[in-house]
Amino acid sequence: MLGEEMNSFIKVWLAVFTSLSYCHAMGKMVPKGPKRLIFLLPIVCLFLYLPLNLYSPHLGGLTAFFIAWLGNFKLLLFAFDKGPLNTRISLPLFMALACLPIKIQQDPIKENPSSKSQGKFTVNYVIKGLLLAIILWSYNFIEYIHPNIIKLLYALHIYFFLEIFLAIGAAMVRSFYGVELEPQFNEPFLSTSLQDFWGKRWNLMVASIMRPTVYEPTLRFSSAVIGRKWAPVPSVLSTFVVSGVMHELVFYYLRRVNPTGEVTWFFIFHGICLTLEIGLKKALSGKCRLPWIVTGPLTVGFVLGTGIWLFIPQFTRSKLDVRAFEEYAEIGALLKSSCEKVLNHIFYHL
């Protein structure tokens, strides 16, 4: 099963790289605007189709997130010469930027980071890796754990897995191309508000793509209709609605069942709460600022609570979690078999 899925995965990504080569060439030959968009639309449609060829929760989910969502949004921006993609960069870097959740820093720090900073960075990810390992180990006793605690573990599992996986990918791109990349996460558990969580700490690559594709166009339109003062309200809500719809799409690729709408409501609810929070901050004008020891736990608790209520249950339906555990077991068996073969080979030649 894992072997067949890997073959499909390789075929899908070969199609992705071939398609991005075409996009890079079209960017040089076709001027920006609607004409370039017409030439790129077939690739956008292809990127929506390709994840349907994968059934693995990990390979399929990451592929859907990378190309059907982020990759397509970047190509739509590229059609009008906006966003991170342009024809001035090399084809390999164009491919990496198009299909991975990475972004080159606009004003990179020229000085090399100190060994102290590097050590802190390494320790940070070692700790998160150990916590992820503990969570995976705790699944051995899942029948004895309360369902809500299991959902909390799933939420932490998703966060640690995404941050570690994306950090490894970014480190490989950074070392290969010699470019400085912006971080994908910024310690979301230290958030002081919903605005801080969604805008400055959680999945920053999504925020950087949603801003020019959804928020800013809606802001310009809303400013002309209802004025600049209230224009951010529909802009924030529109961004969260689109985010919810795209998450529903990713879950469809994972589950292959009709969406329930709960994920969309999760993001709409957060969009409404964030809008109210921004309005309250403007009304108070900084007169009443609560300390982090109050706002921090409230923010993280709110995000986790609403996530466990509306978002995390999508993983238990259609037994996505069971399929993920089966993949871990297959990978573990494969690694064990490979190690045994290597050891037998070494001892045979001693």
PDB file of N, CA, C and O in Angstrom, residues 58-112:
ATOM      1  N   HIS A  58      -0.849  11.988   5.106  1.00  0.00           N
ATOM      2  CA  HIS A  58       0.313  12.864   5.157  1.00  0.00           C
ATOM      3  C   HIS A  58       0.727  13.349   3.768  1.00  0.00           C
ATOM      4  O   HIS A  58       0.812  14.554   3.518  1.00  0.00           O
ATOM      5  N   LEU A  59       0.963  12.425   2.854  1.00  0.00           N
ATOM      6  CA  LEU A  59       1.395  12.809   1.511  1.00  0.00           C
ATOM      7  C   LEU A  59       0.290  13.565   0.776  1.00  0.00           C
ATOM      8  O   LEU A  59       0.541  14.587   0.123  1.00  0.00           O
ATOM      9  N   GLY A  60      -0.940  13.069   0.881  1.00  0.00           N
ATOM     10  CA  GLY A  60      -2.049  13.719   0.199  1.00  0.00           C
ATOM     11  C   GLY A  60      -2.411  15.053   0.807  1.00  0.00           C
ATOM     12  O   GLY A  60      -2.670  16.027   0.104  1.00  0.00           O
ATOM     13  N   GLY A  61      -2.425  15.123   2.156  1.00  0.00           N
ATOM     14  CA  GLY A  61      -2.775  16.369   2.820  1.00  0.00           C
ATOM     15  C   GLY A  61      -1.772  17.476   2.550  1.00  0.00           C
ATOM     16  O   GLY A  61      -2.153  18.612   2.234  1.00  0.00           O
ATOM     17  N   LEU A  62      -0.485  17.154   2.647  1.00  0.00           N
ATOM     18  CA  LEU A  62       0.543  18.162   2.394  1.00  0.00           C
ATOM     19  C   LEU A  62       0.550  18.593   0.933  1.00  0.00           C
ATOM     20  O   LEU A  62       0.719  19.778   0.620  1.00  0.00           O
ATOM     21  N   THR A  63       0.356  17.640   0.016  1.00  0.00           N
ATOM     22  CA  THR A  63       0.317  17.984  -1.409  1.00  0.00           C
ATOM     23  C   THR A  63      -0.854  18.906  -1.713  1.00  0.00           C
ATOM     24  O   THR A  63      -0.718  19.890  -2.451  1.00  0.00           O
ATOM     25  N   ALA A  64      -2.019  18.606  -1.151  1.00  0.00           N
ATOM     26  CA  ALA A  64      -3.195  19.454  -1.366  1.00  0.00           C
ATOM     27  C   ALA A  64      -2.943  20.867  -0.835  1.00  0.00           C
ATOM     28  O   ALA A  64      -3.275  21.861  -1.490  1.00  0.00           O
ATOM     29  N   PHE A  65      -2.357  20.955   0.346  1.00  0.00           N
ATOM     30  CA  PHE A  65      -2.068  22.255   0.950  1.00  0.00           C
ATOM     31  C   PHE A  65      -1.046  23.034   0.121  1.00  0.00           C
ATOM     32  O   PHE A  65      -1.208  24.233  -0.120  1.00  0.00           O
ATOM     33  N   PHE A  66      -0.016  22.341  -0.352  1.00  0.00           N
ATOM     34  CA  PHE A  66       1.068  23.000  -1.076  1.00  0.00           C
ATOM     35  C   PHE A  66       0.641  23.487  -2.461  1.00  0.00           C
ATOM     36  O   PHE A  66       1.004  24.596  -2.859  1.00  0.00           O
ATOM     37  N   ILE A  67      -0.080  22.659  -3.212  1.00  0.00           N
ATOM     38  CA  ILE A  67      -0.338  23.035  -4.611  1.00  0.00           C
ATOM     39  C   ILE A  67      -1.771  23.497  -4.874  1.00  0.00           C
ATOM     40  O   ILE A  67      -1.980  24.484  -5.600  1.00  0.00           O
ATOM     41  N   ALA A  68      -2.772  22.805  -4.300  1.00  0.00           N
ATOM     42  CA  ALA A  68      -4.152  23.186  -4.586  1.00  0.00           C
ATOM     43  C   ALA A  68      -4.506  24.518  -3.937  1.00  0.00           C
ATOM     44  O   ALA A  68      -5.358  25.257  -4.453  1.00  0.00           O
ATOM     45  N   TRP A  69      -3.864  24.821  -2.806  1.00  0.00           N
ATOM     46  CA  TRP A  69      -4.144  26.082  -2.134  1.00  0.00           C
ATOM     47  C   TRP A  69      -3.032  27.100  -2.370  1.00  0.00           C
ATOM     48  O   TRP A  69      -3.171  28.015  -3.183  1.00  0.00           O
ATOM     49  N   LEU A  70      -1.896  26.936  -1.690  1.00  0.00           N
ATOM     50  CA  LEU A  70      -0.843  27.945  -1.764  1.00  0.00           C
ATOM     51  C   LEU A  70      -0.286  28.090  -3.181  1.00  0.00           C
ATOM     52  O   LEU A  70      -0.097  29.209  -3.674  1.00  0.00           O
ATOM     53  N   GLY A  71      -0.014  26.964  -3.846  1.00  0.00           N
ATOM     54  CA  GLY A  71       0.540  27.030  -5.195  1.00  0.00           C
ATOM     55  C   GLY A  71      -0.383  27.749  -6.161  1.00  0.00           C
ATOM     56  O   GLY A  71       0.057  28.606  -6.943  1.00  0.00           O
ATOM     57  N   ASN A  72      -1.668  27.433  -6.111  1.00  0.00           N
ATOM     58  CA  ASN A  72      -2.617  28.084  -7.012  1.00  0.00           C
ATOM     59  C   ASN A  72      -2.762  29.571  -6.720  1.00  0.00           C
ATOM     60  O   ASN A  72      -2.844  30.394  -7.636  1.00  0.00           O
ATOM     61  N   PHE A  73      -2.799  29.931  -5.447  1.00  0.00           N
ATOM     62  CA  PHE A  73      -2.911  31.351  -5.108  1.00  0.00           C
ATOM     63  C   PHE A  73      -1.671  32.120  -5.564  1.00  0.00           C
ATOM     64  O   PHE A  73      -1.768  33.262  -6.028  1.00  0.00           O
ATOM     65  N   LYS A  74      -0.500  31.507  -5.450  1.00  0.00           N
ATOM     66  CA  LYS A  74       0.729  32.156  -5.922  1.00  0.00           C
ATOM     67  C   LYS A  74       0.718  32.312  -7.436  1.00  0.00           C
ATOM     68  O   LYS A  74       1.181  33.331  -7.966  1.00  0.00           O
ATOM     69  N   LEU A  75       0.193  31.314  -8.151  1.00  0.00           N
ATOM     70  CA  LEU A  75       0.110  31.418  -9.612  1.00  0.00           C
ATOM     71  C   LEU A  75      -0.870  32.501 -10.036  1.00  0.00           C
ATOM     72  O   LEU A  75      -0.629  33.212 -11.029  1.00  0.00           O
ATOM     73  N   LEU A  76      -1.971  32.642  -9.312  1.00  0.00           N
ATOM     74  CA  LEU A  76      -2.924  33.709  -9.626  1.00  0.00           C
ATOM     75  C   LEU A  76      -2.277  35.079  -9.430  1.00  0.00           C
ATOM     76  O   LEU A  76      -2.506  36.005 -10.228  1.00  0.00           O
ATOM     77  N   LEU A  77      -1.471  35.231  -8.392  1.00  0.00           N
ATOM     78  CA  LEU A  77      -0.742  36.482  -8.197  1.00  0.00           C
ATOM     79  C   LEU A  77       0.312  36.675  -9.286  1.00  0.00           C
ATOM     80  O   LEU A  77       0.515  37.786  -9.797  1.00  0.00           O
ATOM     81  N   PHE A  78       0.982  35.581  -9.659  1.00  0.00           N
ATOM     82  CA  PHE A  78       2.021  35.632 -10.675  1.00  0.00           C
ATOM     83  C   PHE A  78       1.455  36.090 -12.023  1.00  0.00           C
ATOM     84  O   PHE A  78       2.163  36.753 -12.803  1.00  0.00           O
ATOM     85  N   ALA A  79       0.196  35.767 -12.290  1.00  0.00           N
ATOM     86  CA  ALA A  79      -0.422  36.186 -13.550  1.00  0.00           C
ATOM     87  C   ALA A  79      -0.414  37.705 -13.690  1.00  0.00           C
ATOM     88  O   ALA A  79      -0.371  38.238 -14.810  1.00  0.00           O
ATOM     89  N   PHE A  80      -0.412  38.410 -12.565  1.00  0.00           N
ATOM     90  CA  PHE A  80      -0.427  39.881 -12.595  1.00  0.00           C
ATOM     91  C   PHE A  80       0.873  40.470 -12.044  1.00  0.00           C
ATOM     92  O   PHE A  80       0.920  41.623 -11.630  1.00  0.00           O
ATOM     93  N   ASP A  81       1.929  39.636 -12.032  1.00  0.00           N
ATOM     94  CA  ASP A  81       3.258  40.058 -11.571  1.00  0.00           C
ATOM     95  C   ASP A  81       3.253  40.515 -10.115  1.00  0.00           C
ATOM     96  O   ASP A  81       3.928  41.480  -9.749  1.00  0.00           O
ATOM     97  N   LYS A  82       2.494  39.807  -9.291  1.00  0.00           N
ATOM     98  CA  LYS A  82       2.469  40.096  -7.863  1.00  0.00           C
ATOM     99  C   LYS A  82       2.852  38.841  -7.097  1.00  0.00           C
ATOM    100  O   LYS A  82       2.924  37.758  -7.655  1.00  0.00           O
ATOM    101  N   GLY A  83       3.082  38.994  -5.802  1.00  0.00           N
ATOM    102  CA  GLY A  83       3.415  37.831  -5.000  1.00  0.00           C
ATOM    103  C   GLY A  83       4.884  37.466  -5.080  1.00  0.00           C
ATOM    104  O   GLY A  83       5.706  38.195  -5.639  1.00  0.00           O
ATOM    105  N   PRO A  84       5.242  36.299  -4.562  1.00  0.00           N
ATOM    106  CA  PRO A  84       6.653  35.908  -4.452  1.00  0.00           C
ATOM    107  C   PRO A  84       7.272  35.410  -5.756  1.00  0.00           C
ATOM    108  O   PRO A  84       8.494  35.292  -5.850  1.00  0.00           O
ATOM    109  N   LEU A  85       6.444  35.090  -6.764  1.00  0.00           N
ATOM    110  CA  LEU A  85       6.963  34.504  -8.005  1.00  0.00           C
ATOM    111  C   LEU A  85       7.252  35.583  -9.044  1.00  0.00           C
ATOM    112  O   LEU A  85       6.464  36.513  -9.229  1.00  0.00           O
ATOM    113  N   ASN A  86       8.367  35.410  -9.741  1.00  0.00           N
ATOM    114  CA  ASN A  86       8.687  36.271 -10.881  1.00  0.00           C
ATOM    115  C   ASN A  86       9.667  35.531 -11.776  1.00  0.00           C
ATOM    116  O   ASN A  86      10.261  34.519 -11.379  1.00  0.00           O
ATOM    117  N   THR A  87       9.834  36.017 -12.982  1.00  0.00           N
ATOM    118  CA  THR A  87      10.691  35.338 -13.962  1.00  0.00           C
ATOM    119  C   THR A  87      12.157  35.715 -13.823  1.00  0.00           C
ATOM    120  O   THR A  87      13.004  35.185 -14.544  1.00  0.00           O
ATOM    121  N   ARG A  88      12.480  36.613 -12.905  1.00  0.00           N
ATOM    122  CA  ARG A  88      13.881  37.021 -12.709  1.00  0.00           C
ATOM    123  C   ARG A  88      14.653  35.998 -11.896  1.00  0.00           C
ATOM    124  O   ARG A  88      15.886  36.000 -11.918  1.00  0.00           O
ATOM    125  N   ILE A  89      13.955  35.138 -11.182  1.00  0.00           N
ATOM    126  CA  ILE A  89      14.630  34.116 -10.386  1.00  0.00           C
ATOM    127  C   ILE A  89      14.810  32.855 -11.228  1.00  0.00           C
ATOM    128  O   ILE A  89      14.136  32.660 -12.238  1.00  0.00           O
ATOM    129  N   SER A  90      15.708  31.986 -10.802  1.00  0.00           N
ATOM    130  CA  SER A  90      15.980  30.760 -11.548  1.00  0.00           C
ATOM    131  C   SER A  90      14.776  29.820 -11.500  1.00  0.00           C
ATOM    132  O   SER A  90      13.921  29.916 -10.605  1.00  0.00           O
ATOM    133  N   LEU A  91      14.739  28.897 -12.449  1.00  0.00           N
ATOM    134  CA  LEU A  91      13.634  27.942 -12.498  1.00  0.00           C
ATOM    135  C   LEU A  91      13.554  27.082 -11.237  1.00  0.00           C
ATOM    136  O   LEU A  91      12.453  26.905 -10.686  1.00  0.00           O
ATOM    137  N   PRO A  92      14.671  26.525 -10.726  1.00  0.00           N
ATOM    138  CA  PRO A  92      14.570  25.726  -9.494  1.00  0.00           C
ATOM    139  C   PRO A  92      14.019  26.520  -8.317  1.00  0.00           C
ATOM    140  O   PRO A  92      13.198  26.011  -7.550  1.00  0.00           O
ATOM    141  N   LEU A  93      14.465  27.778  -8.159  1.00  0.00           N
ATOM    142  CA  LEU A  93      13.959  28.596  -7.055  1.00  0.00           C
ATOM    143  C   LEU A  93      12.494  28.958  -7.293  1.00  0.00           C
ATOM    144  O   LEU A  93      11.698  29.004  -6.348  1.00  0.00           O
ATOM    145  N   PHE A  94      12.125  29.200  -8.539  1.00  0.00           N
ATOM    146  CA  PHE A  94      10.723  29.469  -8.896  1.00  0.00           C
ATOM    147  C   PHE A  94       9.842  28.291  -8.474  1.00  0.00           C
ATOM    148  O   PHE A  94       8.772  28.477  -7.881  1.00  0.00           O
ATOM    149  N   MET A  95      10.302  27.070  -8.751  1.00  0.00           N
ATOM    150  CA  MET A  95       9.542  25.873  -8.374  1.00  0.00           C
ATOM    151  C   MET A  95       9.404  25.763  -6.859  1.00  0.00           C
ATOM    152  O   MET A  95       8.322  25.462  -6.343  1.00  0.00           O
ATOM    153  N   ALA A  96      10.511  26.000  -6.155  1.00  0.00           N
ATOM    154  CA  ALA A  96      10.480  25.882  -4.698  1.00  0.00           C
ATOM    155  C   ALA A  96       9.526  26.895  -4.081  1.00  0.00           C
ATOM    156  O   ALA A  96       8.730  26.566  -3.204  1.00  0.00           O
ATOM    157  N   LEU A  97       9.588  28.132  -4.558  1.00  0.00           N
ATOM    158  CA  LEU A  97       8.719  29.176  -4.022  1.00  0.00           C
ATOM    159  C   LEU A  97       7.259  28.929  -4.373  1.00  0.00           C
ATOM    160  O   LEU A  97       6.361  29.272  -3.609  1.00  0.00           O
ATOM    161  N   ALA A  98       7.018  28.318  -5.544  1.00  0.00           N
ATOM    162  CA  ALA A  98       5.644  28.100  -6.002  1.00  0.00           C
ATOM    163  C   ALA A  98       4.946  26.980  -5.251  1.00  0.00           C
ATOM    164  O   ALA A  98       3.757  27.089  -4.936  1.00  0.00           O
ATOM    165  N   CYS A  99       5.661  25.911  -4.951  1.00  0.00           N
ATOM    166  CA  CYS A  99       4.982  24.727  -4.413  1.00  0.00           C
ATOM    167  C   CYS A  99       5.317  24.432  -2.959  1.00  0.00           C
ATOM    168  O   CYS A  99       4.846  23.433  -2.413  1.00  0.00           O
ATOM    169  N   LEU A 100       6.089  25.285  -2.314  1.00  0.00           N
ATOM    170  CA  LEU A 100       6.396  25.099  -0.898  1.00  0.00           C
ATOM    171  C   LEU A 100       5.954  26.336  -0.119  1.00  0.00           C
ATOM    172  O   LEU A 100       5.980  27.442  -0.652  1.00  0.00           O
ATOM    173  N   PRO A 101       5.563  26.162   1.135  1.00  0.00           N
ATOM    174  CA  PRO A 101       5.129  27.302   1.946  1.00  0.00           C
ATOM    175  C   PRO A 101       6.319  28.094   2.493  1.00  0.00           C
ATOM    176  O   PRO A 101       6.563  28.147   3.699  1.00  0.00           O
ATOM    177  N   ILE A 102       7.067  28.723   1.582  1.00  0.00           N
ATOM    178  CA  ILE A 102       8.249  29.485   1.961  1.00  0.00           C
ATOM    179  C   ILE A 102       8.187  30.853   1.292  1.00  0.00           C
ATOM    180  O   ILE A 102       7.524  31.033   0.281  1.00  0.00           O
ATOM    181  N   LYS A 103       8.903  31.794   1.875  1.00  0.00           N
ATOM    182  CA  LYS A 103       8.957  33.154   1.339  1.00  0.00           C
ATOM    183  C   LYS A 103      10.323  33.744   1.639  1.00  0.00           C
ATOM    184  O   LYS A 103      10.807  33.653   2.772  1.00  0.00           O
ATOM    185  N   ILE A 104      10.947  34.330   0.637  1.00  0.00           N
ATOM    186  CA  ILE A 104      12.265  34.935   0.809  1.00  0.00           C
ATOM    187  C   ILE A 104      12.117  36.227   1.601  1.00  0.00           C
ATOM    188  O   ILE A 104      11.221  37.034   1.344  1.00  0.00           O
ATOM    189  N   GLN A 105      12.992  36.438   2.572  1.00  0.00           N
ATOM    190  CA  GLN A 105      12.971  37.676   3.336  1.00  0.00           C
ATOM    191  C   GLN A 105      13.340  38.843   2.433  1.00  0.00           C
ATOM    192  O   GLN A 105      14.299  38.781   1.662  1.00  0.00           O
ATOM    193  N   GLN A 106      12.560  39.920   2.539  1.00  0.00           N
ATOM    194  CA  GLN A 106      12.821  41.104   1.722  1.00  0.00           C
ATOM    195  C   GLN A 106      14.044  41.869   2.202  1.00  0.00           C
ATOM    196  O   GLN A 106      14.785  42.435   1.418  1.00  0.00           O
ATOM    197  N   ASP A 107      14.242  41.901   3.522  1.00  0.00           N
ATOM    198  CA  ASP A 107      15.384  42.612   4.108  1.00  0.00           C
ATOM    199  C   ASP A 107      16.132  41.673   5.039  1.00  0.00           C
ATOM    200  O   ASP A 107      16.072  41.803   6.269  1.00  0.00           O
ATOM    201  N   PRO A 108      16.841  40.683   4.460  1.00  0.00           N
ATOM    202  CA  PRO A 108      17.541  39.722   5.309  1.00  0.00           C
ATOM    203  C   PRO A 108      18.656  40.380   6.098  1.00  0.00           C
ATOM    204  O   PRO A 108      19.274  41.341   5.684  1.00  0.00           O
ATOM    205  N   ILE A 109      18.889  39.837   7.283  1.00  0.00           N
ATOM    206  CA  ILE A 109      19.979  40.341   8.121  1.00  0.00           C
ATOM    207  C   ILE A 109      21.307  39.891   7.530  1.00  0.00           C
ATOM    208  O   ILE A 109      21.526  38.709   7.308  1.00  0.00           O
ATOM    209  N   LYS A 110      22.169  40.829   7.253  1.00  0.00           N
ATOM    210  CA  LYS A 110      23.429  40.506   6.592  1.00  0.00           C
ATOM    211  C   LYS A 110      24.382  39.767   7.511  1.00  0.00           C
ATOM    212  O   LYS A 110      25.125  38.897   7.089  1.00  0.00           O
ATOM    213  N   GLU A 111      24.326  40.116   8.771  1.00  0.00           N
ATOM    214  CA  GLU A 111      25.259  39.467   9.695  1.00  0.00           C
ATOM    215  C   GLU A 111      24.855  38.026   9.918  1.00  0.00           C
ATOM    216  O   GLU A 111      23.677  37.691   9.954  1.00  0.00           O
ATOM    217  N   ASN A 112      25.849  37.178  10.097  1.00  0.00           N
ATOM    218  CA  ASN A 112      25.568  35.794  10.410  1.00  0.00           C
ATOM    219  C   ASN A 112      24.988  35.697  11.810  1.00  0.00           C
ATOM    220  O   ASN A 112      25.460  36.376  12.734  1.00  0.00           O
TER     221      ASN A 112
END
